[in-house]
XYZ file of C-alpha atoms in Angstrom:
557
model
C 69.003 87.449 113.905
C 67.972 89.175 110.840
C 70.515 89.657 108.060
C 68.145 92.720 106.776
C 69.250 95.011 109.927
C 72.876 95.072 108.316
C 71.604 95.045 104.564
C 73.622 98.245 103.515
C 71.535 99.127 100.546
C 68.366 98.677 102.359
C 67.043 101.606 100.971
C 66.369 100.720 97.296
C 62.545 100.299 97.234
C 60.715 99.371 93.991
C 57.650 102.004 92.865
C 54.555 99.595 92.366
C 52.783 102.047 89.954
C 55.919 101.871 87.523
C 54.169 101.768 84.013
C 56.069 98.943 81.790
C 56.716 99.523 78.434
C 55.177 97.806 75.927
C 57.506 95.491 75.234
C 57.893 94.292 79.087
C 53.621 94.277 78.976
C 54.341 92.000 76.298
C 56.905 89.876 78.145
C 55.192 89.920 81.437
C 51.802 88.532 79.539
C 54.203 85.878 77.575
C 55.338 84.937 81.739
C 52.450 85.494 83.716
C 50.664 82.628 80.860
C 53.628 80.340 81.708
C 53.237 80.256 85.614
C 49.454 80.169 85.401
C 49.740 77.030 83.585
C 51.402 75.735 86.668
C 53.376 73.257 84.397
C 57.586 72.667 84.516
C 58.912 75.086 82.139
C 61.897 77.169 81.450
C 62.146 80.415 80.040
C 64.843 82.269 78.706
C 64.402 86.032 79.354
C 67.198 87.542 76.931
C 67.091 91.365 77.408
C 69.920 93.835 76.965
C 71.459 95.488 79.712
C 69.007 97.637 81.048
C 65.566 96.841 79.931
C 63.909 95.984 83.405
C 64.622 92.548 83.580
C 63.881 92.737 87.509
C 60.746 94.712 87.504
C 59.056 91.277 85.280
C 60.845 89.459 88.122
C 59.312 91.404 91.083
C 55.559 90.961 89.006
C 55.906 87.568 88.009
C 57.064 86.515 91.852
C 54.221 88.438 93.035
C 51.691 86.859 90.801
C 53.480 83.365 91.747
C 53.374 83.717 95.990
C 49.473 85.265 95.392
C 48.590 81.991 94.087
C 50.102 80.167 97.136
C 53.194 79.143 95.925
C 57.012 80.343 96.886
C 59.603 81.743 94.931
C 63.446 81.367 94.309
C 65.523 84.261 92.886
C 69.314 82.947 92.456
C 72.103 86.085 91.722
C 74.950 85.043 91.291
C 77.161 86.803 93.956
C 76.683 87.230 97.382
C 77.605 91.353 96.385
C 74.118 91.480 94.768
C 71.639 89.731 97.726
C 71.608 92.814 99.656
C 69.690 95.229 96.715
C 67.962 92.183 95.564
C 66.430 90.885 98.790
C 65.573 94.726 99.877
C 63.527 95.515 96.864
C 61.635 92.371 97.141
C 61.524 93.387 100.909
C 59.740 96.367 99.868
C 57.108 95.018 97.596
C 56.570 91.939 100.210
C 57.696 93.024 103.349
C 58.901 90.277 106.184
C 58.002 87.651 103.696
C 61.571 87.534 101.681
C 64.278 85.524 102.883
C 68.459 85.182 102.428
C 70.256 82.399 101.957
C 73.906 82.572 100.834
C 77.684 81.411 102.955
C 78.261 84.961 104.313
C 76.049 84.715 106.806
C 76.230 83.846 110.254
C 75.923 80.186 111.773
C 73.078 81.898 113.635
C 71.256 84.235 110.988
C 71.904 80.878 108.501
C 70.151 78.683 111.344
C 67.031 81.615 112.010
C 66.816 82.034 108.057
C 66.538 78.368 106.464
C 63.950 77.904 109.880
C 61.640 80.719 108.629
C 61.894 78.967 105.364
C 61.037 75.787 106.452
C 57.830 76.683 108.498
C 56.685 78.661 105.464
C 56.803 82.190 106.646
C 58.444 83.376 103.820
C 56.941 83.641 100.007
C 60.741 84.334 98.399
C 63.950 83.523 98.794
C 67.048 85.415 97.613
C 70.281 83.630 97.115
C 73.529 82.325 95.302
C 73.804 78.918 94.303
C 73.405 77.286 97.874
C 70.065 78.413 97.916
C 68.719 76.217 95.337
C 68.934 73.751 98.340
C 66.426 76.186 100.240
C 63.106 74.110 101.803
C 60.645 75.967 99.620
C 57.160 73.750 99.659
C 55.453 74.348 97.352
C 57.982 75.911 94.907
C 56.459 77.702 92.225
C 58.870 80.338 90.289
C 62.375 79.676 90.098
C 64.783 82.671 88.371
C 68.080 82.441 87.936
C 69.290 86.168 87.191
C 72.428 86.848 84.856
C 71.844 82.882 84.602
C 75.480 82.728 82.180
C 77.928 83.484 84.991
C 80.250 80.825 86.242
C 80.157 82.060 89.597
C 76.226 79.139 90.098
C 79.072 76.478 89.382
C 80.439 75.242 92.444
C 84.371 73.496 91.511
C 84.862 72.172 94.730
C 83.579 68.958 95.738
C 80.542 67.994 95.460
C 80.656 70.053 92.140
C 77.306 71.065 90.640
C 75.864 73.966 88.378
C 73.184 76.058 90.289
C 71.338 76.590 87.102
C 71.003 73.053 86.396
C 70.477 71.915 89.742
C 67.368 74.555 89.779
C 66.424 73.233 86.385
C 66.397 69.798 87.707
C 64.260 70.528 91.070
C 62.039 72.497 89.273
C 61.236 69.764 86.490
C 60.095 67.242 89.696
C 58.039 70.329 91.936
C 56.520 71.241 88.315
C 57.724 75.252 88.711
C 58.601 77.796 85.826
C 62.175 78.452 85.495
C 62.800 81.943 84.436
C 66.582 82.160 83.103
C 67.604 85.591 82.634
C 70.564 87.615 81.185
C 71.984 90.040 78.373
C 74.305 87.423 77.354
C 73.286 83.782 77.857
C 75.197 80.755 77.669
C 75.453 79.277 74.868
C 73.790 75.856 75.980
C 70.797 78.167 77.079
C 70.592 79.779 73.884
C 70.981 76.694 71.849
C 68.435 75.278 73.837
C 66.125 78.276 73.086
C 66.875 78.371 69.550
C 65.989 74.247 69.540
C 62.486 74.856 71.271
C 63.495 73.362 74.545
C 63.112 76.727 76.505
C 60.460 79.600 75.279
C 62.501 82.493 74.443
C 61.432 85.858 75.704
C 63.310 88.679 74.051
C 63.833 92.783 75.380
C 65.391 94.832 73.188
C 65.307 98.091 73.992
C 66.232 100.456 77.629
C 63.155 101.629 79.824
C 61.966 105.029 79.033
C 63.973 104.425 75.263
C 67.433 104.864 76.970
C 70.332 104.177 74.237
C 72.720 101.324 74.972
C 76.444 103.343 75.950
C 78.653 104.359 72.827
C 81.545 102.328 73.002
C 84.869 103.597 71.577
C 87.893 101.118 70.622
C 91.631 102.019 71.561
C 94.015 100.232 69.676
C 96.561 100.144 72.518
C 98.968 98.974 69.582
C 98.827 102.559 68.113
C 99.042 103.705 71.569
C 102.484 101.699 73.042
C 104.089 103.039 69.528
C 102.947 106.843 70.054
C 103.636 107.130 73.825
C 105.304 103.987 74.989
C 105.422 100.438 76.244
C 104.398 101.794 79.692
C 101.379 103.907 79.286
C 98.141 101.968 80.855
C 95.601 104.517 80.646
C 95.016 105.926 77.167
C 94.560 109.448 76.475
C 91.132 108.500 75.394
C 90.338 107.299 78.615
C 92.319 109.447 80.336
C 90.644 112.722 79.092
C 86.865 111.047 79.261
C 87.394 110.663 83.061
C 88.882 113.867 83.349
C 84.974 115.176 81.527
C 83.128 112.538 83.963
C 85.016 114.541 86.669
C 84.540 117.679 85.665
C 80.814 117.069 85.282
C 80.195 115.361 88.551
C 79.335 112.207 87.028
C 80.939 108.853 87.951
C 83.560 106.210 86.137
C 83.807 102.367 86.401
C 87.493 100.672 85.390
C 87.387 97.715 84.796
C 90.387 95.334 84.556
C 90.123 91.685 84.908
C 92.939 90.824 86.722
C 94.480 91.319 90.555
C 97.666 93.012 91.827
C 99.905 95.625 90.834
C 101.972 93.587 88.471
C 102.171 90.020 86.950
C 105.304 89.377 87.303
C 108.771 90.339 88.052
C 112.434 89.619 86.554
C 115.574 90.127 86.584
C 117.061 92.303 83.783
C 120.372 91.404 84.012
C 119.970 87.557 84.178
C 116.869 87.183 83.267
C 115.558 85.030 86.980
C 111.855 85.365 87.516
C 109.833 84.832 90.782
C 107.607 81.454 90.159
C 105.616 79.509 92.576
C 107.003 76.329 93.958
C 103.769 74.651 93.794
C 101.964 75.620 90.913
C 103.326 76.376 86.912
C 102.971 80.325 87.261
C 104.753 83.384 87.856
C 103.677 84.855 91.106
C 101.755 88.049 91.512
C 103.412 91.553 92.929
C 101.143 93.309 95.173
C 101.746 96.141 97.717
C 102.599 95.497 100.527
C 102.767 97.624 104.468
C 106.918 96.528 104.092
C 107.517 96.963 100.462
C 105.992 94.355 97.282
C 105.077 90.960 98.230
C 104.920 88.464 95.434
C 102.115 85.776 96.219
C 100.150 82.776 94.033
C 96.901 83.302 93.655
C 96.061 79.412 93.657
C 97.763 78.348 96.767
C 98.779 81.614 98.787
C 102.258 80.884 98.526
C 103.973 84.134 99.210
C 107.712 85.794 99.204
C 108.854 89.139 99.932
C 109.766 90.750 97.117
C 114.034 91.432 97.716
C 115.539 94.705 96.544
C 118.343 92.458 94.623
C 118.301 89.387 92.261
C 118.443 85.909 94.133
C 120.318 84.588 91.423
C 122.601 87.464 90.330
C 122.530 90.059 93.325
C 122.221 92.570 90.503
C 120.316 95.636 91.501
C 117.708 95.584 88.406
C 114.798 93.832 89.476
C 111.502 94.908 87.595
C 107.887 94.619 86.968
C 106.098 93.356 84.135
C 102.225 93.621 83.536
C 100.158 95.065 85.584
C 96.695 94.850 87.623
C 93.822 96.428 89.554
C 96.605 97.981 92.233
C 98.849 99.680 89.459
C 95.423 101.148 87.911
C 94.530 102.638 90.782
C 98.071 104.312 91.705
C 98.074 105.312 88.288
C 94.275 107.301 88.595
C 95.524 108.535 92.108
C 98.512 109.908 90.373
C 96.765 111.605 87.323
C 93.187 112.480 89.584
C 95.188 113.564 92.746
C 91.208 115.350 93.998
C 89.171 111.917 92.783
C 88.008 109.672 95.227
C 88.976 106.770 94.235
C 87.925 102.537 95.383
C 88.922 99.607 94.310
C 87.062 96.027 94.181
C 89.022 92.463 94.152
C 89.646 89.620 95.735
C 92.222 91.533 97.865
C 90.395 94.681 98.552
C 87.560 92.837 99.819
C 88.117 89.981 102.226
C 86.894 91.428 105.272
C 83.054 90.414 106.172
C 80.922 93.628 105.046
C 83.815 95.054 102.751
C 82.381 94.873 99.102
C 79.048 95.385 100.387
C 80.222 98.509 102.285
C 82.432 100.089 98.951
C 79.489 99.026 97.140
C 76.922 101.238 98.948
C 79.385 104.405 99.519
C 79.840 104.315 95.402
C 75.865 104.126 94.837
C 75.670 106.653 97.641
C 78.093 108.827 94.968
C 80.764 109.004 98.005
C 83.258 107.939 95.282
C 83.913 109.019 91.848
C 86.076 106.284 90.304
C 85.651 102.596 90.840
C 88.438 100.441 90.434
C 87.535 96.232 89.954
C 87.108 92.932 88.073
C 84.339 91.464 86.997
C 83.120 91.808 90.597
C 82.215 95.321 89.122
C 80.364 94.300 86.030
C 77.792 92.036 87.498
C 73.856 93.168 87.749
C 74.760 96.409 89.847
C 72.653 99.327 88.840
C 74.518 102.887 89.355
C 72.805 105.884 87.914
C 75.325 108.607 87.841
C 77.803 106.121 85.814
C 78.542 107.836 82.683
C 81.511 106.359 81.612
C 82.855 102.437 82.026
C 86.710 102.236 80.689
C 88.031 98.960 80.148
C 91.762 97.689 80.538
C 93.080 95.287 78.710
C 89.734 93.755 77.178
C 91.711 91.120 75.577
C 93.057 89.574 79.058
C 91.060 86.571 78.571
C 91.571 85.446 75.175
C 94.622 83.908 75.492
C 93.514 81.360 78.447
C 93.687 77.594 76.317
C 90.119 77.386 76.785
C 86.997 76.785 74.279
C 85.200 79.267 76.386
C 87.331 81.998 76.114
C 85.688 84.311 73.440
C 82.306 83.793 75.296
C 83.842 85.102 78.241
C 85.319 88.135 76.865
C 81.900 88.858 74.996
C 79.892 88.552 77.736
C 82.349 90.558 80.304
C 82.754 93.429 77.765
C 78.690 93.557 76.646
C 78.079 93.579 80.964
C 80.575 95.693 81.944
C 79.658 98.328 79.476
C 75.813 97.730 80.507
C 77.039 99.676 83.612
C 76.526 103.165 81.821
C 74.190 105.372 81.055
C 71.539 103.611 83.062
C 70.496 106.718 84.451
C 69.257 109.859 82.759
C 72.431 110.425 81.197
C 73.923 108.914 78.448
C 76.828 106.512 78.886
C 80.532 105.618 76.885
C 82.294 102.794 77.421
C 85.590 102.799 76.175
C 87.252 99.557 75.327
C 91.260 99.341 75.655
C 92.851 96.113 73.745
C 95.707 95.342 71.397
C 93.229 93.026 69.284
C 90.343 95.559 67.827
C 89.791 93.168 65.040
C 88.515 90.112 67.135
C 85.019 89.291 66.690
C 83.712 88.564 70.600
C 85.307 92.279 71.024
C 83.463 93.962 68.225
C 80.193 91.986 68.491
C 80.269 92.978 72.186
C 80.712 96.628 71.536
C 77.689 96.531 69.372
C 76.299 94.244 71.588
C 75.177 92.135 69.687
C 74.512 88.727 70.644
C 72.413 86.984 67.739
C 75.377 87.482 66.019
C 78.070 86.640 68.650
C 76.244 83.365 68.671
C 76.021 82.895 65.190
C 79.999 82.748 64.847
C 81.156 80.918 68.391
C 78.457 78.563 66.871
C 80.011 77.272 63.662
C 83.590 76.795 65.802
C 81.602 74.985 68.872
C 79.877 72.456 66.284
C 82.985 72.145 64.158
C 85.878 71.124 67.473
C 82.246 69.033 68.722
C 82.734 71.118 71.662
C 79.231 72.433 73.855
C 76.285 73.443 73.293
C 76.179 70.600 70.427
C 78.474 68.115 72.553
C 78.623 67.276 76.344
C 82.230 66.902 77.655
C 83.632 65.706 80.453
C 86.977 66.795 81.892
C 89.414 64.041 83.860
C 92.252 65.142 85.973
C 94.553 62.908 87.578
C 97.136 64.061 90.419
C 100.450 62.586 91.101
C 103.950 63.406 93.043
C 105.630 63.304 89.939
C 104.557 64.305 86.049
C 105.361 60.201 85.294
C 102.923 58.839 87.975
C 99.964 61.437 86.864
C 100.510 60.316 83.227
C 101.190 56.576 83.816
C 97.876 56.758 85.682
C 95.938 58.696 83.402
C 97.206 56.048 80.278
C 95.521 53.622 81.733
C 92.706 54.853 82.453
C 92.152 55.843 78.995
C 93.290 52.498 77.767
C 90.761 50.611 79.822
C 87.857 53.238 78.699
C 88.696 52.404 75.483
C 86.783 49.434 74.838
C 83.770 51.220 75.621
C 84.518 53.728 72.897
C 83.325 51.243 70.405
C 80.562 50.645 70.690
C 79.423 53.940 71.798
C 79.303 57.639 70.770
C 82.219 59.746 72.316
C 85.450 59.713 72.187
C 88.523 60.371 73.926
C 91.020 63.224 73.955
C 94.545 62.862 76.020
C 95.871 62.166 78.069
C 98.064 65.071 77.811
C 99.301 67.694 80.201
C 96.739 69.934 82.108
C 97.778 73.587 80.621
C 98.135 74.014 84.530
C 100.360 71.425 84.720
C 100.979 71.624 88.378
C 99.143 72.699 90.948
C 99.813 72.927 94.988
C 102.630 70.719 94.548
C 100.715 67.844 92.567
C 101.915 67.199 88.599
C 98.343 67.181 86.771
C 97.453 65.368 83.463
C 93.787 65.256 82.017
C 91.956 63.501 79.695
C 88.560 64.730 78.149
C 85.381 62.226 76.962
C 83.570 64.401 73.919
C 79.948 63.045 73.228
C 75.958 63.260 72.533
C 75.391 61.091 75.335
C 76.244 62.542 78.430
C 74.760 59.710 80.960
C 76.347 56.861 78.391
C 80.430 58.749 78.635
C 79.824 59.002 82.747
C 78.430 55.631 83.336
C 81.508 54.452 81.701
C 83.934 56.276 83.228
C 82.263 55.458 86.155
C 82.847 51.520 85.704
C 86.817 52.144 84.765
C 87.159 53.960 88.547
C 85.401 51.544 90.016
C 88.407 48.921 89.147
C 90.867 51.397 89.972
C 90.410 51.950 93.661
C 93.648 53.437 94.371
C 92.998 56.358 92.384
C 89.794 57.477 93.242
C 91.720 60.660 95.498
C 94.318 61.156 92.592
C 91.280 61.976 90.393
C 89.073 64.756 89.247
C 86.197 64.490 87.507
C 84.187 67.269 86.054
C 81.054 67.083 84.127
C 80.158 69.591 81.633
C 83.104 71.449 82.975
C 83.056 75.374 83.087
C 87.016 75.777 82.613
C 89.307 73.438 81.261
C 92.629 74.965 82.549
């Protein structure tokens, strides 16, 4: 059972007498030095979108396995394995591996076996695979190593990049992190001397970085509307990409056709019963469903007010479905697909949309940030981005990070072929520095101003945190319960060095039918704040299953 006989993009095979440039020579010497010394290290390989990050990968793991040693390569969706594992397939033949949850029970079973009787030099995965029986490991990378998806949030939570870190530090491997955009801890850590920092700063064969363009979609709602979604800049750049033959990525960071829908007479709006948000319209076969995206709740969508029975029901917002009906409406001859959450649930389905777009069977590309993650498409010329702003208003610390790093990958996309690219960048906030630092991708930078905010709130990379949830049947139960655990942590504050935020209500302050308060423990110690928490839950028994704890938590919602 051999997950390579269904690999769709199969075909993607690397050419071994690629010349680098000089500045990957110069990285690949600065690597190659690192594994030889057959020491724990890690490595952060910081190179724009673009710049062969995976062609020092392929060299360094072949340098690695020819000195009898395996390799782990961690993406960080399962969307990515398939080109991955087949170029390494084609440099080392039968010798790569796959590990990730889409597989079978079977080709899982036949896979981790291979693995464990050593018939394999590599291994390509997502997080799970950091788990992989690789003896003796030599070369672990962790590609586009600042996406959330390596953290798991389900119990047992753990990061994949840290867990990787971790088993490399006891097997003595080199840990190769690589992205465009790092984390901050990563960079911090880099900039501290902890990792070696390996830079790229420049496209193979010279290629520039896309021109990105700003639309103020203020300027645009006052010239042509509230409703307009596309902007004429966009609108008449796909209409060139067209007309040229060349393909267009849309991105939009959020699902469904709309966000929300009211009442206009009396104002009624559909919410979830379980969980503090408006539910999501999507299409549906018999009309517009409207469904929660956090616990599948789901209600047909009526053609009259509940409340009222007035006739004016309407939509509000808008997501990846409306974008696409909208670029079927003004490109009636495109062919047009869309990537999501709902577009691809099937086994085989984003793999299979994937491969028809890099086959060129589709002009436009429709998605999330499922569509601005490692892929490599020549013939994309243009990336357009809706709503590039969508993220900033989440109450989390990480949010400008996010954006930044979304907008500089997303717009990565383009040009990467031998034409050049455009990205342009919708948002009603122009002025907001992770958006303009991101269209001139430019990271020092980027870092240099989330990094005076981070050390000022003692937030990460300078602080370790730890979030505390606790779950009750009613908002008083979930705070009583959260009081006193505070109050009994306390104590321990004293003579110690963190500190304690809440409680206070979760900003999703309930959640499949369960009220949720949290509490956060800020600190420079991260072992000291858990060992204490730790020793409070210990006493408290009864609400071990009412609580959540999350170390160095990823989202804070």
């Amino acid at each position: 059972r051999d997950p390579f006989e269904r690999a769709a993009m199969a075909d993607v095979v690397p050419d071994a007498a690629r010349e680098l440039t000089d500045e990957q020579r110069r990285a690949a010497d600065e690597l190659d030095a690192l594994a030889d010394a057959g020491e724990f290290k890690v490595a952060l390989l910081h190179g724009v979108t673009g710049s062969g990050k995976t062609e020092l990968y392929l060299r360094l793991a072949d340098r690695v396995r020819r000195s009898g040693r395996q390799v782990l390569l961690m993406v960080p969706e399962i969307a990515l394995t398939p080109s991955v594992a087949a170029l390494f397939r084609g440099a080392f033949g039968n010798r790569v591996a796959i590990q990730h949850s889409a597989l079978s029970d079977g080709e899982r079973h036949d896979q981790w076996h291979r693995i464990r009787r050593g018939e394999v030099d590599v291994v390509v995965g997502t997080r799970s695979a950091v788990f992989a029986p690789l003896d003796p490991l030599g070369l672990v990378i962790v590609d586009e190593e600042h996406d959330s998806s390596y953290k798991q949030e389900e119990t047992p939570r753990y990061h994949g990049r840290d867990v990787a870190i971790m088993r490399a530090s006891r097997e003595r491997a080199l840990v190769v992190l690589g992205s465009a955009t790092p984390s901050m801890e990563s960079y911090q850590n880099a900039v501290a001397g902890k990792y070696a920092r390996i830079t790229l700063e420049k496209r193979v064969l010279d290629r520039p970085l896309a021109a990105v363009r700003l639309v103020n979609m203020r300027t645009e709602y006052a010239d042509e509307g509230p409703d307009i979604v596309i902007s004429r800049d966009l609108a008449a750049a796909i209409e060139q990409r067209l007309a040229r033959r060349e393909q267009v990525l849309v991105l939009l960071n959020r699902r469904g056709y709309s966000t929300a829908v009211f009442c206009r007479q009396c104002g009624d709006t559909f919410e979830c019963p379980n969980c503090s948000v408006s539910l999501t319209v999507h299409r549906a076969r018999d009309g517009w469903r409207a469904r929660c995206h956090y616990c599948n709740y789901s209600v047909t969508v009526p053609n009259a007010c509940r409340k009222c029975a007035a006739p004016y029901l309407e939509h509000a917002g808008f997501g990846t479905e409306r974008i696409e009906e909208q670029l079927r409406e003004r490109f009636p001859d495109a062919r047009i697909g869309r990537v999501d959450r709902d577009s691809v649930r099937r086994k085989g389905a984003l793999t299979s949309i994937l491969s028809r777009f890099a086959a060129r069977e589709l002009d436009i590309l429709v998605g999330t940030q499922m569509i601005a993650k490692g892929h490599d498409f020549p013939a994309v010329t243009l990336v357009g981005v809706i709503s590039a702003d969508v993220g900033l208003g989440l109450a989390d610390f990480r949010a400008s990070e996010r954006t930044f790093q979304l907008l500089t990958q997303v717009a990565g996309r383009a040009g990467r072929g031998e034409r050049t690219g455009e990205a342009i960048v919708q948002t009603l906030y122009p002025e907001h520095y992770s958006i303009q630092l991101a269209c001139r991708q430019n990271y020092p930078e980027f870092f240099e101003r989330e990094v005076v905010y981070r050390r000022g709130m003692r937030y990460p990379p300078f602080f370790a945190l730890i979030n505390g949830v606790v779950r009750g049947r009613t908002f008083e139960e979930a705070m009583q319960q959260a009081r006193e655990i505070v109050r009994r942590l306390e104590p321990a504050t004293a003579a110690s060095s963190f500190t304690i935020l809440g409680p206070a209500p979760a900003p999703l302050g309930r959640l499949r039918g369960e009220h949720r308060v949290q509490f956060f423990l800020k600190g420079t110690r991260r072992a000291e704040m858990r060992h204490a928490l730790m020793q409070v839950v210990a006493g408290m028994p009864e609400i071990r299953r009412r609580l959540t704890i999350d170390v160095d938590p990823l989202s804070v919602l």
